Amino acid sequence: MPSLRILTPAAPPPTAGTAPYSGHGLILFADDEPPIRALATSMLEQLGHTVITACDGLEAVAACRSRHYGLVLMDCQMPEMDGFEATRTIRADESAGRHTPIVALTANAMDGDRERCLAAGMDDYLAKPVTATALRAIV
């Protein structure tokens, strides 16, 4: 069973006094594998969340430009634009005082991944395969 690794952000989220994951609002789940998207969507919906999916980083960026999400779950390895570049783009688009929590999803839990995720602007890290227990803990 994969373990949940929480990353400590380099700086606190801009909205002081609020938890990074409030457990409400719309969730964007970005992953290029249809079975993973379907399974995670089902698990998140069973937890009471509304989920929008994206097939790659370009779709994730477009989705974040069109509406605000309470949480983004971002696969790191996707075609067209990977999760690292998508996160950097989302961060560049954020206005002052707004911070969308982004959690990295990766099957490659190796040394250096934590630092790479933080450098891209991600807040947390979740190893695949994603489980209902891990999703419940992160949202």
Short mmCIF file of N, CA, C and O in Angstrom, two decimals, residues 3 9 12 14 28 33-34 49-50 57 66-67 70 78 81 83 86 89 93-94 96 99 104-105 111-112 126 131:
data_model
loop_
_atom_site.label_atom_id
_atom_site.label_comp_id
_atom_site.label_asym_id
_atom_site.label_seq_id
_atom_site.Cartn_x
_atom_site.Cartn_y
_atom_site.Cartn_z
N SER A 3 2.31 4.98 0.62
CA SER A 3 2.18 5.88 1.75
C SER A 3 1.99 7.29 1.25
O SER A 3 2.44 7.65 0.18
N PRO A 9 5.18 23.32 2.26
CA PRO A 9 5.44 24.39 1.33
C PRO A 9 6.61 25.26 1.79
O PRO A 9 6.85 25.42 2.98
N PRO A 12 4.17 29.80 3.57
CA PRO A 12 2.77 29.51 3.86
C PRO A 12 1.86 30.00 2.75
O PRO A 12 2.21 30.93 2.03
N PRO A 14 -0.85 32.08 0.77
CA PRO A 14 -1.11 33.50 0.92
C PRO A 14 -2.29 33.84 1.82
O PRO A 14 -2.30 34.87 2.45
N LEU A 28 -10.15 19.53 -9.33
CA LEU A 28 -9.68 19.19 -10.67
C LEU A 28 -8.72 18.01 -10.54
O LEU A 28 -7.77 18.07 -9.76
N GLU A 33 -4.33 8.92 -17.87
CA GLU A 33 -4.84 7.54 -17.94
C GLU A 33 -6.33 7.49 -17.60
O GLU A 33 -6.73 7.73 -16.46
N PRO A 34 -7.19 7.16 -18.59
CA PRO A 34 -8.64 7.12 -18.34
C PRO A 34 -9.06 6.25 -17.16
O PRO A 34 -9.93 6.67 -16.38
N HIS A 49 -17.35 15.07 -3.08
CA HIS A 49 -16.76 16.17 -3.85
C HIS A 49 -17.25 16.16 -5.29
O HIS A 49 -17.62 15.11 -5.83
N THR A 50 -17.23 17.33 -5.90
CA THR A 50 -17.52 17.47 -7.31
C THR A 50 -16.18 17.50 -8.03
O THR A 50 -15.27 18.24 -7.63
N GLY A 57 -1.67 18.30 -19.09
CA GLY A 57 -1.36 19.58 -18.46
C GLY A 57 -1.99 20.77 -19.15
O GLY A 57 -2.41 21.74 -18.49
N SER A 66 -10.36 28.91 -16.42
CA SER A 66 -11.79 29.13 -16.62
C SER A 66 -12.59 29.16 -15.32
O SER A 66 -13.70 29.69 -15.29
N ARG A 67 -12.04 28.61 -14.25
CA ARG A 67 -12.76 28.63 -12.95
C ARG A 67 -11.78 28.34 -11.83
O ARG A 67 -10.68 27.86 -12.05
N GLY A 70 -10.99 24.26 -5.56
CA GLY A 70 -10.57 24.17 -4.17
C GLY A 70 -9.32 23.33 -4.01
O GLY A 70 -8.57 23.48 -3.06
N MET A 78 2.55 13.62 -17.89
CA MET A 78 1.45 13.63 -18.86
C MET A 78 1.98 14.12 -20.19
O MET A 78 2.96 14.86 -20.24
N MET A 81 1.86 18.62 -21.95
CA MET A 81 2.46 19.45 -20.91
C MET A 81 2.41 18.64 -19.63
O MET A 81 1.35 18.21 -19.20
N GLY A 83 2.85 17.71 -15.50
CA GLY A 83 2.29 18.34 -14.31
C GLY A 83 3.17 19.42 -13.71
O GLY A 83 2.67 20.37 -13.11
N ALA A 86 2.63 22.48 -15.98
CA ALA A 86 1.26 22.95 -15.77
C ALA A 86 1.15 23.69 -14.44
O ALA A 86 0.53 24.76 -14.36
N THR A 89 2.71 27.10 -14.67
CA THR A 89 1.84 28.00 -15.43
C THR A 89 0.66 28.46 -14.59
O THR A 89 0.31 29.65 -14.59
N ASP A 93 -0.26 32.33 -13.30
CA ASP A 93 -1.56 32.95 -13.58
C ASP A 93 -2.28 33.43 -12.33
O ASP A 93 -3.21 34.23 -12.44
N GLU A 94 -1.89 32.94 -11.16
CA GLU A 94 -2.62 33.30 -9.93
C GLU A 94 -2.44 34.78 -9.60
O GLU A 94 -1.35 35.32 -9.72
N ALA A 96 -2.60 38.01 -6.88
CA ALA A 96 -2.11 38.21 -5.51
C ALA A 96 -3.16 37.76 -4.50
O ALA A 96 -4.35 38.05 -4.65
N HIS A 99 -4.25 31.33 -3.87
CA HIS A 99 -3.37 30.17 -3.92
C HIS A 99 -4.23 28.92 -4.05
O HIS A 99 -4.98 28.60 -3.13
N ALA A 104 0.71 16.85 -6.09
CA ALA A 104 1.36 16.05 -7.13
C ALA A 104 0.92 14.59 -7.01
O ALA A 104 0.81 14.06 -5.90
N LEU A 105 0.71 13.95 -8.14
CA LEU A 105 0.44 12.52 -8.21
C LEU A 105 1.54 11.90 -9.05
O LEU A 105 1.77 12.34 -10.18
N ASP A 111 13.94 9.67 -4.55
CA ASP A 111 14.66 10.79 -3.96
C ASP A 111 14.70 11.93 -4.96
O ASP A 111 14.92 11.73 -6.15
N GLY A 112 14.47 13.13 -4.47
CA GLY A 112 14.50 14.30 -5.32
C GLY A 112 13.13 14.70 -5.85
O GLY A 112 12.95 15.84 -6.27
N LEU A 126 1.41 12.87 -3.50
CA LEU A 126 0.67 11.64 -3.28
C LEU A 126 1.18 10.59 -4.26
O LEU A 126 1.21 10.82 -5.47
N THR A 131 -5.33 5.58 -3.46
CA THR A 131 -6.33 4.81 -2.73
C THR A 131 -7.36 5.76 -2.12
O THR A 131 -7.11 6.96 -1.95
#
